[in-house]
Amino acid sequence: MKKIYFTLILLFSSLPLYSQLFTFNGWTEQNPYPTTRTLNTLAFIDNNTGWAFGLGGIVVKTTNGGVSYIPQYTPDTVNTYDAFVLSPAKVVACGSKGHIFYTTNGGTLWQEANSHTVKTLASIFFIDSTTGFACGDNGTFVKTTDGGINWDSIPTFYNRDLLDIMFINANTGYTVSERNHLLKTTDGGNSWTPNSVPSSDYAVHFINSMTGFVLGTGGGVKRTTDGGITWTVYYSGLGKFDEVHFLNSSTGYFTRETGNFILKTTDGGENYETITSDTKVEKVDYVNDSTGFTVGLNGFMAKTHNGGINWDYISYGTREELFDIYFFNALTGLSCGTGGALLRTTNGGNNWLTVNSGTTTRLAEIYFYNQNTGYISGENGLLIKTTNGGTAWQTLNTGVTGSSLSAASFLNANTGLVAVRNSPFFIKTTNAGNNWFQLTVPFKTGCVKYYNDSTIIAGGVTYFGLPYGKFFKSTNGGLNWTTTFGESIDVSMTIMQFFNDTGYAIRNEPYTNRTFKTTNAGNNWFELNHIRGENNYESQQDIPLDPNFTDLMFVNSTIGFYFADYSPLLKKVVRTTNGGEDWEWHIPFPDIHVPQWGIFFVDANTGYICGRYGMILKTTTGGPVLTNILSQTGSEIPNEFNLSQNFPNPFNPSTKIRFDISHSGLTSLKVYNVLGQEVAILVSERLNAGSYEYTFDGGTLPSGIYFYKLETEEFFQTKKMVLIK
């Protein structure tokens, strides 16, 4: 077999201007472009125009072959798993919780169809402009005869998950399940006959009534030439293939779930050639023999111009894990992370460009003494310095090996300290970092503040059970130290920030974190309250789970933020406006299920967070506040779920929305505009069974038509309301 090597070329020199970016809940996704979310499927109509669909309800459209993108929004933040293009204007897609949505204007507006199911739909297929089919969990099968607007549920009498579907004509179709079955219908889906195949299968495609292919866990490509009675297995030793795409009855492509491998046939599956790649290629859509597109994890998108021999990235920006972010004015900022990744923006994050940091070692914490002079600390004693605002960097000789450095703190342009994590000393310079020497201390260092000529305030970290996780202070330049606050428990003080005599710090231990404050330059510290959380649910009740604080940032002595990781499924930006006496949840970008490490706010409203997969988010509103103003009406338990029409309607500026929950569980009530963009989250928490009323205030919204949607694990319903001012 011919072996072709697949090369990805990162087009740093031709990065597009990110004029259109995804925005949810007041947060805009700035890096990577167009998204950091995993893209599950794609649908292209020619070399230039196509859509990619992914997690959280995002739709990425391009009209120039991936040079730039237009963000589009489904009617809800659902996960999309498959899509089908009926025309340049009409596309139908399906996804989690039975959602089917469609557009008739190229994606300017996506509308939701009634699928008559809440089961996840994995695959969708149309035989013409009106007749289509979708399948999913627990044998779910639905059919439309009006182009995807209305759907009917047809029982398959099969309780296993259906993962792919395709039809040869209006009557004959196939679907595959996770348990060694190929199901066939000859009456348009009214009845199905199971046929056994050699292994569990995930994809099916027939090029005519007799010749077809199934792919699955047994490995290789299974081919039949007798309508599914017998099967021949090709490349059984190459692992699981899970995606098949045919341009015509002769030319097709097969991609493998793991490994960097593509099979191609040009004779309907009689023979194959192998394409070996240097990256993982997942979902692939070819528009002709030469041009194809692929999408995958964390917003990965690429394009081939020669049938799969070479590929170019058409998604941009680093996907390294970013640990810190810093702005020294409203427009200019930096973010750093693994592999020596260093990004810089001069336009408030509209573009993030790669800067040569001079290292491949992880960079962790950014400190700037002024707009020109800054330091970034990292692993293995690494410290780099800039004197021109971050465009060029030099590596300093700290004399430290084997230990990570925390953020620097400088008294003046020449004199500064850096904490050496888990070590009984700081490193100090008196000549702007040209030389460093050790300042020994009686504790393991975590963070430091050079307060004045004689005063140093420090936080310690617990080391092998030794109780150094306390606050310390020196008033003679570090010669002697006193403990100003501490407990004989495992704690680690890792982040500290001061505004004159007022300072804040966090103890960073997974899910046992605390926030501390001093108002007298570290002579005394006291613990602040914080919002507690509950695994898998969003609630502001005081329940027993502490968050994991990944970063703390105060704009001034009273307004501050931290990023709280309550669980893998619950992460929030938390804000105080009164110096930590009270805290409120700010809803971040939806579905932030990946670690977020750094947070920085330029002012009370404009802020950034960064994290895994190169994610950088920005808000100019502080993000909407999640409030708990929902009231329960009555004590009876409803017999069924229901969403009532709002009253009054039309309204100005407020209206009441009532709904019934017959079973307790996760509940969301959201408001969307006519473009399908989410404009308000009214409820996002676990509710007990009961009847509820929410008073919605539309005072900040313009006049127009809006849709409000109630969704639980078992039910969803949408209604229209009109705001007239």
GROMACS .gro file of N, CA and C in nm, residues 223-290:
model
  204
  223ARG      N    1  -1.713  -0.492   0.503
  223ARG     CA    2  -1.779  -0.463   0.376
  223ARG      C    3  -1.869  -0.579   0.336
  224THR      N    4  -1.987  -0.544   0.288
  224THR     CA    5  -2.080  -0.645   0.236
  224THR      C    6  -2.112  -0.613   0.091
  225THR      N    7  -2.133  -0.717   0.013
  225THR     CA    8  -2.177  -0.700  -0.127
  225THR      C    9  -2.307  -0.774  -0.152
  226ASP      N   10  -2.370  -0.820  -0.043
  226ASP     CA   11  -2.497  -0.891  -0.058
  226ASP      C   12  -2.603  -0.835   0.036
  227GLY      N   13  -2.597  -0.706   0.059
  227GLY     CA   14  -2.700  -0.640   0.139
  227GLY      C   15  -2.692  -0.667   0.287
  228GLY      N   16  -2.576  -0.711   0.337
  228GLY     CA   17  -2.557  -0.731   0.480
  228GLY      C   18  -2.566  -0.873   0.527
  229ILE      N   19  -2.578  -0.968   0.435
  229ILE     CA   20  -2.586  -1.109   0.476
  229ILE      C   21  -2.449  -1.158   0.520
  230THR      N   22  -2.347  -1.130   0.441
  230THR     CA   23  -2.210  -1.170   0.476
  230THR      C   24  -2.120  -1.047   0.472
  231TRP      N   25  -2.007  -1.059   0.544
  231TRP     CA   26  -1.917  -0.945   0.558
  231TRP      C   27  -1.772  -0.988   0.541
  232THR      N   28  -1.694  -0.903   0.479
  232THR     CA   29  -1.549  -0.921   0.468
  232THR      C   30  -1.481  -0.809   0.545
  233VAL      N   31  -1.383  -0.846   0.628
  233VAL     CA   32  -1.315  -0.748   0.712
  233VAL      C   33  -1.180  -0.712   0.651
  234TYR      N   34  -1.156  -0.582   0.636
  234TYR     CA   35  -1.030  -0.531   0.585
  234TYR      C   36  -0.957  -0.458   0.699
  235TYR      N   37  -0.827  -0.475   0.707
  235TYR     CA   38  -0.742  -0.404   0.803
  235TYR      C   39  -0.790  -0.425   0.948
  236SER      N   40  -0.816  -0.549   0.982
  236SER     CA   41  -0.869  -0.579   1.116
  236SER      C   42  -0.768  -0.549   1.226
  237GLY      N   43  -0.641  -0.546   1.193
  237GLY     CA   44  -0.540  -0.522   1.296
  237GLY      C   45  -0.506  -0.377   1.320
  238LEU      N   46  -0.579  -0.287   1.259
  238LEU     CA   47  -0.545  -0.145   1.267
  238LEU      C   48  -0.634  -0.067   1.364
  239GLY      N   49  -0.707  -0.137   1.450
  239GLY     CA   50  -0.787  -0.067   1.548
  239GLY      C   51  -0.923  -0.027   1.495
  240LYS      N   52  -0.994   0.052   1.576
  240LYS     CA   53  -1.133   0.087   1.546
  240LYS      C   54  -1.143   0.205   1.451
  241PHE      N   55  -1.205   0.183   1.337
  241PHE     CA   56  -1.244   0.292   1.248
  241PHE      C   57  -1.387   0.333   1.284
  242ASP      N   58  -1.413   0.463   1.290
  242ASP     CA   59  -1.545   0.506   1.336
  242ASP      C   60  -1.609   0.613   1.250
  243GLU      N   61  -1.549   0.647   1.135
  243GLU     CA   62  -1.606   0.750   1.049
  243GLU      C   63  -1.586   0.710   0.904
  244VAL      N   64  -1.693   0.719   0.824
  244VAL     CA   65  -1.685   0.687   0.682
  244VAL      C   66  -1.750   0.800   0.604
  245HIS      N   67  -1.687   0.839   0.493
  245HIS     CA   68  -1.741   0.945   0.408
  245HIS      C   69  -1.713   0.912   0.263
  246PHE      N   70  -1.819   0.901   0.183
  246PHE     CA   71  -1.806   0.872   0.040
  246PHE      C   72  -1.845   0.995  -0.041
  247LEU      N   73  -1.760   1.028  -0.139
  247LEU     CA   74  -1.793   1.134  -0.233
  247LEU      C   75  -1.891   1.086  -0.338
  248ASN      N   76  -1.876   0.961  -0.377
  248ASN     CA   77  -1.960   0.898  -0.479
  248ASN      C   78  -1.953   0.748  -0.456
  249SER      N   79  -2.000   0.669  -0.549
  249SER     CA   80  -2.003   0.525  -0.529
  249SER      C   81  -1.865   0.461  -0.532
  250SER      N   82  -1.764   0.536  -0.572
  250SER     CA   83  -1.629   0.480  -0.583
  250SER      C   84  -1.533   0.531  -0.476
  251THR      N   85  -1.534   0.660  -0.450
  251THR     CA   86  -1.432   0.722  -0.366
  251THR      C   87  -1.484   0.746  -0.225
  252GLY      N   88  -1.415   0.687  -0.128
  252GLY     CA   89  -1.454   0.702   0.011
  252GLY      C   90  -1.335   0.707   0.103
  253TYR      N   91  -1.358   0.761   0.223
  253TYR     CA   92  -1.253   0.777   0.323
  253TYR      C   93  -1.301   0.718   0.455
  254PHE      N   94  -1.208   0.654   0.528
  254PHE     CA   95  -1.238   0.593   0.657
  254PHE      C   96  -1.136   0.645   0.757
  255THR      N   97  -1.182   0.696   0.871
  255THR     CA   98  -1.091   0.748   0.972
  255THR      C   99  -1.099   0.664   1.098
  256ARG      N  100  -0.987   0.660   1.169
  256ARG     CA  101  -0.973   0.575   1.287
  256ARG      C  102  -0.984   0.658   1.414
  257GLU      N  103  -1.047   0.600   1.516
  257GLU     CA  104  -1.069   0.673   1.641
  257GLU      C  105  -0.938   0.707   1.709
  258THR      N  106  -0.846   0.613   1.715
  258THR     CA  107  -0.716   0.636   1.777
  258THR      C  108  -0.607   0.619   1.674
  259GLY      N  109  -0.502   0.693   1.689
  259GLY     CA  110  -0.394   0.685   1.593
  259GLY      C  111  -0.415   0.780   1.477
  260ASN      N  112  -0.311   0.796   1.400
  260ASN     CA  113  -0.310   0.895   1.293
  260ASN      C  114  -0.317   0.823   1.159
  261PHE      N  115  -0.438   0.789   1.120
  261PHE     CA  116  -0.450   0.697   1.007
  261PHE      C  117  -0.580   0.720   0.932
  262ILE      N  118  -0.572   0.721   0.798
  262ILE     CA  119  -0.689   0.731   0.711
  262ILE      C  120  -0.677   0.625   0.604
  263LEU      N  121  -0.789   0.558   0.575
  263LEU     CA  122  -0.797   0.469   0.460
  263LEU      C  123  -0.876   0.537   0.349
  264LYS      N  124  -0.833   0.516   0.226
  264LYS     CA  125  -0.903   0.573   0.112
  264LYS      C  126  -0.924   0.465   0.007
  265THR      N  127  -1.044   0.462  -0.050
  265THR     CA  128  -1.073   0.372  -0.161
  265THR      C  129  -1.122   0.453  -0.280
  266THR      N  130  -1.086   0.409  -0.399
  266THR     CA  131  -1.134   0.474  -0.522
  266THR      C  132  -1.209   0.376  -0.611
  267ASP      N  133  -1.236   0.256  -0.557
  267ASP     CA  134  -1.308   0.156  -0.636
  267ASP      C  135  -1.419   0.089  -0.556
  268GLY      N  136  -1.483   0.167  -0.468
  268GLY     CA  137  -1.596   0.114  -0.392
  268GLY      C  138  -1.560   0.014  -0.286
  269GLY      N  139  -1.435   0.013  -0.241
  269GLY     CA  140  -1.395  -0.074  -0.132
  269GLY      C  141  -1.325  -0.201  -0.171
  270GLU      N  142  -1.297  -0.220  -0.300
  270GLU     CA  143  -1.220  -0.337  -0.342
  270GLU      C  144  -1.075  -0.325  -0.295
  271ASN      N  145  -1.020  -0.205  -0.306
  271ASN     CA  146  -0.881  -0.180  -0.268
  271ASN      C  147  -0.873  -0.049  -0.190
  272TYR      N  148  -0.763  -0.036  -0.114
  272TYR     CA  149  -0.746   0.080  -0.027
  272TYR      C  150  -0.602   0.131  -0.033
  273GLU      N  151  -0.586   0.259  -0.010
  273GLU     CA  152  -0.454   0.316   0.014
  273GLU      C  153  -0.455   0.378   0.152
  274THR      N  154  -0.339   0.379   0.216
  274THR     CA  155  -0.330   0.431   0.351
  274THR      C  156  -0.270   0.570   0.351
  275ILE      N  157  -0.322   0.654   0.437
  275ILE     CA  158  -0.270   0.789   0.457
  275ILE      C  159  -0.231   0.799   0.604
  276THR      N  160  -0.104   0.812   0.630
  276THR     CA  161  -0.055   0.823   0.767
  276THR      C  162  -0.032   0.969   0.801
  277SER      N  163  -0.087   1.013   0.912
  277SER     CA  164  -0.080   1.154   0.949
  277SER      C  165   0.005   1.173   1.074
  278ASP      N  166   0.044   1.298   1.098
  278ASP     CA  167   0.117   1.329   1.221
  278ASP      C  168   0.027   1.394   1.325
  279THR      N  169  -0.102   1.379   1.309
  279THR     CA  170  -0.197   1.428   1.407
  279THR      C  171  -0.321   1.341   1.401
  280LYS      N  172  -0.403   1.352   1.502
  280LYS     CA  173  -0.526   1.275   1.506
  280LYS      C  174  -0.633   1.343   1.422
  281VAL      N  175  -0.681   1.270   1.321
  281VAL     CA  176  -0.787   1.321   1.233
  281VAL      C  177  -0.914   1.247   1.268
  282GLU      N  178  -1.021   1.320   1.300
  282GLU     CA  179  -1.145   1.255   1.343
  282GLU      C  180  -1.253   1.272   1.237
  283LYS      N  181  -1.344   1.364   1.259
  283LYS     CA  182  -1.453   1.384   1.164
  283LYS      C  183  -1.400   1.449   1.037
  284VAL      N  184  -1.430   1.389   0.922
  284VAL     CA  185  -1.380   1.438   0.794
  284VAL      C  186  -1.496   1.455   0.698
  285ASP      N  187  -1.495   1.566   0.623
  285ASP     CA  188  -1.594   1.590   0.519
  285ASP      C  189  -1.522   1.637   0.394
  286TYR      N  190  -1.531   1.558   0.287
  286TYR     CA  191  -1.471   1.595   0.160
  286TYR      C  192  -1.578   1.653   0.069
  287VAL      N  193  -1.542   1.764   0.003
  287VAL     CA  194  -1.636   1.825  -0.091
  287VAL      C  195  -1.604   1.787  -0.234
  288ASN      N  196  -1.483   1.740  -0.258
  288ASN     CA  197  -1.445   1.684  -0.388
  288ASN      C  198  -1.321   1.598  -0.367
  289ASP      N  199  -1.263   1.550  -0.475
  289ASP     CA  200  -1.150   1.459  -0.465
  289ASP      C  201  -1.028   1.524  -0.402
  290SER      N  202  -1.022   1.655  -0.404
  290SER     CA  203  -0.904   1.725  -0.354
  290SER      C  204  -0.926   1.791  -0.219
   0.00000   0.00000   0.00000
